[in-house]
Coordinates of C-alpha atoms in Angstrom, one line a residue:
X53 CA -0.1 -0.2 0.1
X54 CA 1.3 3.5 -0.9
X55 CA 1.4 5.9 1.5
X56 CA -0.2 8.3 0.3
X57 CA -3.4 5.5 0.3
X58 CA -2.9 4.4 3.8
X59 CA -2.8 8.4 4.6
X60 CA -6.6 8.8 3.5
X61 CA -6.5 5.3 4.8
X62 CA -6.4 6.5 8.7
X63 CA -8.0 9.9 7.8
X64 CA -11.0 8.0 7.0
X65 CA -11.4 5.9 9.4
X66 CA -11.4 8.4 11.6
X67 CA -13.9 9.5 10.6
X68 CA -15.8 6.4 10.6
X69 CA -14.7 5.7 14.3
X70 CA -15.1 9.1 15.6
X71 CA -18.3 11.0 14.6
X72 CA -20.0 8.0 14.6
X73 CA -18.4 6.2 17.2
X74 CA -18.2 8.5 20.4
X75 CA -19.7 12.2 20.8
X76 CA -17.5 15.1 20.9
X77 CA -16.3 16.3 23.8
X78 CA -18.5 19.6 26.1
X79 CA -16.6 23.1 24.2
X80 CA -15.2 25.8 27.1
X81 CA -18.8 27.1 28.3
X82 CA -20.4 23.7 28.6
X83 CA -19.1 24.1 31.5
X84 CA -16.7 20.7 31.1
X85 CA -12.9 20.6 31.1
X86 CA -11.2 23.6 29.1
X87 CA -9.7 22.2 25.8
X88 CA -6.4 23.5 25.6
X89 CA -6.7 25.5 22.2
X90 CA -8.5 28.7 22.7
X91 CA -11.7 29.3 20.4
X92 CA -11.0 32.2 20.9
X93 CA -7.2 32.1 18.9
X94 CA -6.1 35.5 16.5
X95 CA -7.7 33.8 13.6
X96 CA -10.8 32.4 14.2
X97 CA -11.7 35.7 16.2
X98 CA -11.1 37.9 12.7
X99 CA -13.0 34.5 9.6
X100 CA -16.2 36.0 9.3
X101 CA -18.4 32.6 9.5
X102 CA -21.4 31.9 7.4
X103 CA -23.9 32.0 9.4
X104 CA -28.3 32.0 8.4
X105 CA -29.7 31.0 5.0
X106 CA -29.4 33.9 2.6
X107 CA -29.8 34.8 -1.4
X108 CA -26.8 36.9 -2.7
X109 CA -26.5 38.0 -6.9
X110 CA -24.7 40.0 -8.3
X111 CA -23.8 41.8 -12.5
X112 CA -21.2 43.6 -13.1
X113 CA -17.8 43.9 -16.0
X114 CA -14.4 41.4 -15.1
X115 CA -11.2 42.4 -16.2
X116 CA -8.8 40.2 -16.2
X117 CA -5.8 40.7 -18.0
X118 CA -7.4 43.7 -19.8
X119 CA -9.2 41.7 -20.8
X120 CA -12.9 42.1 -20.3
X121 CA -15.9 40.2 -19.1
X122 CA -19.2 41.0 -18.4
X123 CA -21.1 38.5 -14.8
X124 CA -23.0 37.4 -13.4
X125 CA -22.7 36.2 -10.1
X126 CA -25.1 33.6 -7.5
X127 CA -23.7 32.6 -4.4
X128 CA -26.4 31.5 -1.8
X129 CA -26.0 30.1 1.4
X130 CA -27.8 27.2 3.7
X131 CA -27.6 26.3 7.6
X132 CA -29.7 23.4 8.8
X133 CA -28.9 23.6 13.1
X134 CA -24.7 23.0 12.7
X135 CA -24.9 22.8 8.8
X136 CA -24.5 25.0 6.5
X137 CA -24.4 25.0 2.4
X138 CA -22.3 28.0 -0.1
X139 CA -22.1 28.1 -3.3
X140 CA -20.3 30.5 -6.3
X141 CA -21.9 30.7 -8.9
X142 CA -19.8 33.2 -11.7
X143 CA -20.5 33.2 -15.7
X144 CA -17.9 35.5 -17.4
X145 CA -19.1 37.0 -21.2
X146 CA -16.5 38.0 -23.1
X147 CA -17.9 41.3 -25.7
X148 CA -18.5 38.5 -28.1
X149 CA -20.8 36.3 -25.8
X150 CA -18.9 33.8 -25.0
X151 CA -18.6 32.4 -21.5
X152 CA -15.0 32.4 -20.7
X153 CA -13.4 29.6 -21.3
X154 CA -11.0 29.2 -19.0
X155 CA -13.6 28.4 -16.6
X156 CA -14.8 25.2 -17.6
X157 CA -11.6 23.8 -18.8
X158 CA -11.5 21.3 -16.2
X159 CA -14.3 19.0 -17.3
X160 CA -16.3 17.9 -14.8
X161 CA -14.0 19.5 -12.2
X162 CA -14.5 22.6 -13.8
X163 CA -18.8 22.5 -13.1
X164 CA -17.1 20.9 -9.2
X165 CA -15.4 24.1 -8.0
X166 CA -19.1 25.7 -8.1
X167 CA -19.3 25.0 -4.6
X168 CA -17.7 26.9 -2.1
X169 CA -18.2 24.9 0.5
X170 CA -19.7 22.1 2.9
X171 CA -19.4 22.6 5.5
X172 CA -20.0 21.1 9.9
X173 CA -19.6 23.6 12.4
X174 CA -16.2 25.7 12.5
X175 CA -12.7 25.2 13.0
X176 CA -12.0 25.2 16.8
X177 CA -15.6 23.6 17.4
X178 CA -15.6 19.9 18.8
X179 CA -16.6 18.5 15.8
X180 CA -15.5 20.2 12.3
X181 CA -16.2 19.0 8.7
X182 CA -15.9 21.4 6.3
X183 CA -16.3 19.9 2.1
X184 CA -15.3 22.1 -0.8
X185 CA -12.8 25.5 -0.9
X186 CA -10.3 25.4 2.1
X187 CA -9.5 29.5 2.0
X188 CA -7.2 29.7 5.4
X189 CA -6.2 25.9 6.8
X190 CA -3.6 25.0 9.6
X191 CA -2.8 22.7 12.2
X192 CA -1.9 22.7 16.1
X193 CA 0.0 26.4 16.5
X194 CA 0.9 26.8 12.3
X195 CA 3.8 25.6 13.1
X196 CA 3.6 23.3 9.5
X197 CA 0.6 24.6 8.0
X198 CA -0.5 28.1 8.5
X199 CA -2.9 29.3 6.9
X200 CA -3.3 27.0 4.0
X201 CA -4.8 28.0 0.3
X202 CA -5.5 25.6 -2.1
X203 CA -7.2 27.7 -4.3
X204 CA -4.2 28.5 -6.7
X205 CA -6.4 30.8 -8.7
X206 CA -10.1 30.5 -9.7
X207 CA -9.7 28.7 -12.9
X208 CA -7.5 26.0 -10.9
X209 CA -9.2 25.5 -8.0
X210 CA -10.1 21.7 -6.3
X211 CA -12.2 20.7 -3.3
X212 CA -11.1 20.1 0.0
X213 CA -11.4 18.6 3.0
X214 CA -10.7 20.2 7.0
X215 CA -12.4 17.3 9.3
X216 CA -11.3 18.4 13.2
X217 CA -12.7 15.9 16.4
X218 CA -12.2 17.0 19.3
X219 CA -13.0 14.3 22.5
X220 CA -11.3 15.5 25.0
X221 CA -8.5 13.7 26.9
X222 CA -7.2 13.3 22.5
X223 CA -8.4 14.5 19.0
X224 CA -7.5 15.4 15.5
X225 CA -7.3 17.9 13.5
X226 CA -6.6 17.5 9.9
X227 CA -6.5 18.5 5.8
X228 CA -6.9 17.9 2.9
X229 CA -6.1 19.7 -0.3
X230 CA -7.5 17.7 -3.3
X231 CA -10.1 14.6 -3.4
X232 CA -9.2 14.1 -6.8
X233 CA -5.6 13.8 -6.4
X234 CA -4.6 14.0 -2.1
X235 CA -1.5 15.8 -3.1
X236 CA -0.6 17.7 0.4
X237 CA -2.2 16.0 3.1
X238 CA -2.2 16.6 6.6
X239 CA -3.0 14.4 10.5
X240 CA -2.9 16.3 13.9
X241 CA -4.1 13.8 16.3
X242 CA -4.0 15.4 20.4
X243 CA -3.9 14.1 23.6
X244 CA -4.8 15.2 26.7
X245 CA -3.0 13.2 29.2
X246 CA -4.7 15.4 32.8
X247 CA -8.2 15.7 30.7
X248 CA -9.7 14.3 34.2
X249 CA -8.2 16.9 36.3
X250 CA -9.5 19.6 34.8
X251 CA -6.2 19.9 33.6
X252 CA -5.5 21.5 29.7
X253 CA -2.1 20.1 29.6
X254 CA -1.9 18.7 25.5
X255 CA 1.0 17.0 23.7
X256 CA 0.0 17.4 19.6
X257 CA 2.6 15.3 16.1
X258 CA 1.8 16.4 13.0
X259 CA 2.7 15.3 10.0
X260 CA 2.1 16.8 6.8
X261 CA 3.3 15.8 3.2
X262 CA 3.3 16.7 -0.6
X263 CA 2.9 13.6 -2.9
X264 CA 3.4 16.3 -6.6
X265 CA 5.6 14.5 -8.3
X266 CA 7.3 18.4 -8.6
X267 CA 6.6 18.7 -4.3
X268 CA 10.1 17.3 -3.9
X269 CA 12.5 18.5 -6.9
X270 CA 16.6 19.5 -7.4
X271 CA 17.4 21.5 -9.7
X272 CA 20.5 21.7 -11.8
X273 CA 20.6 25.4 -11.7
X274 CA 21.1 27.1 -14.5
X275 CA 19.5 24.8 -17.1
X276 CA 17.9 25.3 -20.3
X277 CA 14.8 23.7 -20.8
X278 CA 13.5 23.5 -23.7
X279 CA 14.5 19.9 -24.5
X280 CA 12.8 17.3 -22.8
X281 CA 12.3 18.2 -18.6
X282 CA 14.3 14.4 -17.9
X283 CA 17.2 15.7 -19.9
X284 CA 17.4 19.3 -18.4
X285 CA 16.4 20.7 -15.4
X286 CA 15.8 18.0 -13.1
X287 CA 18.5 15.8 -11.7
X288 CA 16.3 14.3 -8.6
X289 CA 13.5 13.6 -7.3
X290 CA 11.5 12.2 -4.1
X291 CA 9.0 10.1 -4.3
X292 CA 7.4 12.9 -1.9
X293 CA 7.5 16.0 0.2
X294 CA 7.3 15.0 4.0
X295 CA 7.1 17.4 7.4
X296 CA 6.9 16.3 10.3
X297 CA 6.5 17.8 14.1
X298 CA 5.9 17.7 17.9
X299 CA 4.0 20.6 19.6
X300 CA 3.6 20.8 23.4
X301 CA 0.3 23.4 24.7
X302 CA -0.7 24.6 28.7
X303 CA -3.4 26.8 29.3
X304 CA -1.8 28.8 32.4
X305 CA -4.8 31.4 32.9
X306 CA -8.9 30.3 32.5
X307 CA -11.0 33.3 33.6
X308 CA -14.7 34.3 31.8
X309 CA -12.9 37.1 29.9
X310 CA -8.8 35.7 29.6
X311 CA -7.2 33.1 28.3
X312 CA -3.8 32.2 28.5
X313 CA -2.1 29.9 27.1
X314 CA 2.5 28.5 26.7
X315 CA 3.0 26.3 23.8
X316 CA 6.4 25.0 22.7
X317 CA 7.0 23.3 18.7
X318 CA 9.9 21.1 17.2
X319 CA 9.2 20.6 13.3
X320 CA 11.0 19.4 11.2
X321 CA 11.0 18.5 7.3
X322 CA 12.7 15.1 5.8
X323 CA 15.6 15.7 4.6
X324 CA 16.0 19.2 4.4
X325 CA 16.1 21.4 8.4
X326 CA 14.4 21.7 11.7
X327 CA 12.6 24.1 13.1
X328 CA 12.2 26.0 16.9
X329 CA 8.7 27.6 18.5
X330 CA 8.0 28.8 22.0
X331 CA 5.4 31.2 23.1
X332 CA 2.8 32.7 25.0
X333 CA -0.9 33.2 23.7
X334 CA -3.6 35.4 24.9
X335 CA -7.1 36.0 24.8
X336 CA -9.1 38.7 25.9
X337 CA -13.7 37.7 25.9
X338 CA -14.8 41.1 26.3
X339 CA -12.9 44.2 26.1
X340 CA -15.2 47.1 27.9
X341 CA -18.2 44.7 26.2
X342 CA -17.6 45.9 22.2
X343 CA -14.0 44.1 22.1
X344 CA -12.5 40.5 22.2
X345 CA -8.9 40.4 21.5
X346 CA -6.6 37.6 21.1
X347 CA -2.6 37.6 20.0
X348 CA 0.3 35.2 19.8
X349 CA 4.6 35.6 19.9
X350 CA 6.9 33.4 19.3
X351 CA 10.4 33.4 19.6
X352 CA 11.7 31.5 16.5
X353 CA 14.9 29.5 16.2
X354 CA 15.6 26.8 12.7
X355 CA 18.7 25.6 11.2
X356 CA 20.2 25.8 7.3
X357 CA 17.1 24.8 4.6
X358 CA 14.1 25.0 6.8
X359 CA 11.3 27.1 6.6
X360 CA 8.0 28.0 9.2
X361 CA 4.1 27.2 7.8
X362 CA 6.2 26.3 4.6
X363 CA 2.4 24.8 4.0
X364 CA 1.1 28.5 3.7
X365 CA -1.3 30.8 0.8
X366 CA 1.0 30.7 -1.6
X367 CA 2.6 27.1 -1.9
X368 CA 0.4 25.9 -4.4
X369 CA 1.8 29.3 -6.9
X370 CA 5.4 28.3 -5.6
X371 CA 5.7 24.4 -5.6
X372 CA 7.2 24.5 -9.2
X373 CA 7.3 27.4 -11.7
X374 CA 8.7 26.0 -15.7
X375 CA 9.1 28.4 -18.5
X376 CA 10.7 28.2 -21.3
X377 CA 13.6 28.9 -20.2
X378 CA 13.7 27.9 -16.4
X379 CA 12.4 25.6 -13.9
X380 CA 12.5 27.0 -10.4
X381 CA 10.6 24.8 -7.4
X382 CA 9.6 25.2 -3.4
X383 CA 11.7 22.4 -2.0
X384 CA 14.6 23.6 -4.2
X385 CA 14.2 27.3 -3.0
X386 CA 14.5 25.5 -0.2
X387 CA 17.6 23.9 0.0
X388 CA 19.4 26.5 -1.4
X389 CA 18.6 29.7 -0.4
X390 CA 17.3 29.1 3.5
X391 CA 19.6 29.0 5.9
X392 CA 19.5 29.5 9.5
X393 CA 18.6 31.8 11.7
X394 CA 16.9 33.1 15.2
X395 CA 13.3 35.2 13.9
X396 CA 10.1 36.6 15.8
X397 CA 7.1 35.9 15.1
X398 CA 4.0 37.7 16.3
X399 CA -0.7 37.9 15.5
X400 CA -3.1 40.0 16.7
X401 CA -6.8 38.9 15.5
X402 CA -9.1 40.9 16.6
X403 CA -12.6 42.3 16.7
X404 CA -15.1 45.7 17.8
X405 CA -18.9 45.7 17.6
X406 CA -19.2 43.1 15.8
X407 CA -18.9 45.7 12.7
X408 CA -14.2 45.8 12.5
X409 CA -12.1 42.7 12.5
X410 CA -9.0 42.6 12.2
X411 CA -5.8 40.1 12.3
X412 CA -2.0 40.6 10.7
X413 CA 1.2 38.1 11.6
X414 CA 4.4 39.0 10.9
X415 CA 7.7 37.0 10.9
X416 CA 11.7 38.7 11.2
X417 CA 14.5 37.2 11.1
X418 CA 17.2 38.9 13.0
X419 CA 20.4 38.0 10.9
X420 CA 18.6 37.4 7.0
X421 CA 17.5 39.3 4.7
X422 CA 14.9 36.5 3.3
X423 CA 12.7 34.7 5.6
X424 CA 10.0 38.2 6.0
X425 CA 6.4 37.2 6.0
X426 CA 3.5 39.8 6.5
X427 CA -0.1 38.5 6.6
X428 CA -3.0 41.7 7.0
X429 CA -6.5 41.0 7.1
X430 CA -9.2 43.9 6.8
X431 CA -12.5 44.4 6.9
X432 CA -14.9 47.1 8.0
X433 CA -18.6 46.1 8.6
X434 CA -20.9 49.4 8.6
X435 CA -19.1 50.9 11.3
X436 CA -19.4 53.3 8.7
X437 CA -22.8 53.9 7.8
X438 CA -23.0 51.9 4.0
X439 CA -19.4 51.7 3.6
X440 CA -17.9 48.2 3.5
X441 CA -13.6 47.9 3.2
X442 CA -12.1 44.1 3.0
X443 CA -9.4 43.6 2.0
X444 CA -6.5 40.5 2.3
X445 CA -2.7 40.7 1.7
X446 CA 0.3 38.3 2.0
X447 CA 3.6 38.9 1.5
X448 CA 6.5 36.5 1.6
X449 CA 10.3 37.1 1.9
X450 CA 8.9 40.4 2.9
X451 CA 10.7 43.9 3.2
X452 CA 10.1 47.8 3.5
X453 CA 10.7 48.5 -0.1
X454 CA 8.5 45.5 -1.5
X455 CA 5.9 46.5 0.5
X456 CA 3.6 47.9 -2.5
X457 CA 5.1 45.9 -4.5
X458 CA 3.2 42.9 -6.4
X459 CA 5.1 40.3 -7.9
X460 CA 5.3 35.9 -7.2
X461 CA 5.8 36.0 -4.1
X462 CA 1.6 38.4 -3.1
X463 CA -1.9 38.0 -2.4
X464 CA -3.2 41.4 -1.7
X465 CA -7.8 41.5 -2.1
X466 CA -8.9 45.1 -1.3
X467 CA -12.7 45.2 -2.1
X468 CA -14.7 49.0 -1.2
X469 CA -18.3 48.7 -1.0
X470 CA -21.7 51.0 -0.5
X471 CA -24.6 50.0 0.5
X472 CA -27.3 52.5 -1.0
X473 CA -30.3 50.2 0.8
X474 CA -29.2 46.9 2.9
X475 CA -29.8 45.2 0.5
X476 CA -28.2 46.7 -2.1
X477 CA -24.6 46.4 -2.8
X478 CA -21.9 48.5 -5.1
X479 CA -18.4 47.5 -4.7
X480 CA -15.1 47.7 -7.0
X481 CA -13.1 44.3 -6.6
X482 CA -9.4 44.6 -6.3
X483 CA -7.5 41.9 -6.8
X484 CA -3.8 41.0 -7.3
X485 CA -4.3 36.5 -8.4
X486 CA -2.7 33.9 -10.6
X487 CA -3.9 32.4 -13.2
X488 CA -2.6 29.2 -15.1
X489 CA -0.5 28.6 -17.9
X490 CA -1.4 25.0 -18.7
X491 CA 1.4 23.2 -21.1
X492 CA 0.6 19.0 -22.8
X493 CA -3.0 17.4 -21.5
X494 CA -4.3 19.9 -20.0
X495 CA -1.4 20.0 -16.9
X496 CA -0.1 23.4 -15.3
X497 CA 3.4 24.3 -15.7
X498 CA 2.8 27.4 -13.4
X499 CA 0.9 30.5 -11.9
X500 CA 1.8 33.7 -13.5
X501 CA 0.5 37.3 -12.1
X502 CA -2.8 38.0 -12.9
X503 CA -4.6 41.8 -12.0
X504 CA -8.4 41.2 -11.5
X505 CA -10.7 44.5 -11.9
X506 CA -14.4 43.8 -11.1
X507 CA -16.9 47.2 -10.4
X508 CA -19.9 45.1 -9.3
X509 CA -23.6 45.8 -8.0
X510 CA -24.8 43.1 -5.6
X511 CA -28.2 41.7 -3.7
X512 CA -28.1 40.1 -1.3
X513 CA -30.9 38.8 0.6
X514 CA -31.8 37.0 4.6
X515 CA -34.2 35.0 4.6

């Protein structure tokens, strides 16, 4: 049995035995033993939960790389108790009256990706399941996988799975990037040995593997790839890239309004390097009755050929890139460019009055000019009456000089909206995203940065 099949078997057997054989542990508010990973972590506070039944529709103009399309969009969301379903249907019609070909060239996958999500519960709940687009997948404290996106592009969307269960004494978190390929598969089982005594002391172990054939390759730098691929740029290829980690966390404060935790992580990538992180996190659950705030601070130590949060928001775009004259790969960059260092990492998430939401994270290495990571996400929903603002920005190898430079190491999305009526929105969406460049047999060779601009009129009805 291959390693990929073994991962799949473990994941789905776990779903069957845990989801139907036992009852999940109660949440902290039920009065039972407190979970070690608080529900109020920084990103969970920021994250907009899909709640309620609604029907959304939009009309607009979408500009992809100087090509104009008329857009008709439908985005219904249905909720039944803890279950939820969301669709994302966008018909982009050219000025010649033709549907945009890139939206429908993946066969059955083009239709399956209209499903935005099917979910049960939410991340950090005692039982959580999601099938569809993964916008912010994370395992444990995030040393290996943090805010991973399985959709590298609108034109290459995938159906992934997140499945977590917490039974008090033990539980697990798991991720599958794509149910059709099982390329990126991750699982983190955890154990709380003192749960019966009311302690949230927790030990976890994480394994994440990428079974894509280009996930772990060694390149001959400067090679010309105009000839056959196997004879030119690639001089070594492993069957999979595997990252392993162990972690421990312990609550040090549990009060009605304030939580604090200590954690310690050791992570490594097989055949590459390793890193150690020690940190503290805390949450203010009801600040002056108007705000919820959570923060985390870590000290990080890493060897050569290692990166924390290797599986991040831009992993799918950077895994492998082949042009007419060169090949680049994330694993080869890790092998030759990542240097040992000491650094600091912090994150902050907050919500004020349920109308202003903010999340930010930043990693800075002390000696290296590379390795800095920055993510900022913000939402203003009628904090100023009738105005809406949403933004997401992620930058790898960040520096102040590159703050406003949009390149292959950047993901950016901004929306400005005005609500003349509660159910009607006039907005403009600006997105720096990626377009897949395909070769023979529809194989994706690389992703090229793409500017997308979309004025739209949206109607959203709650029922």
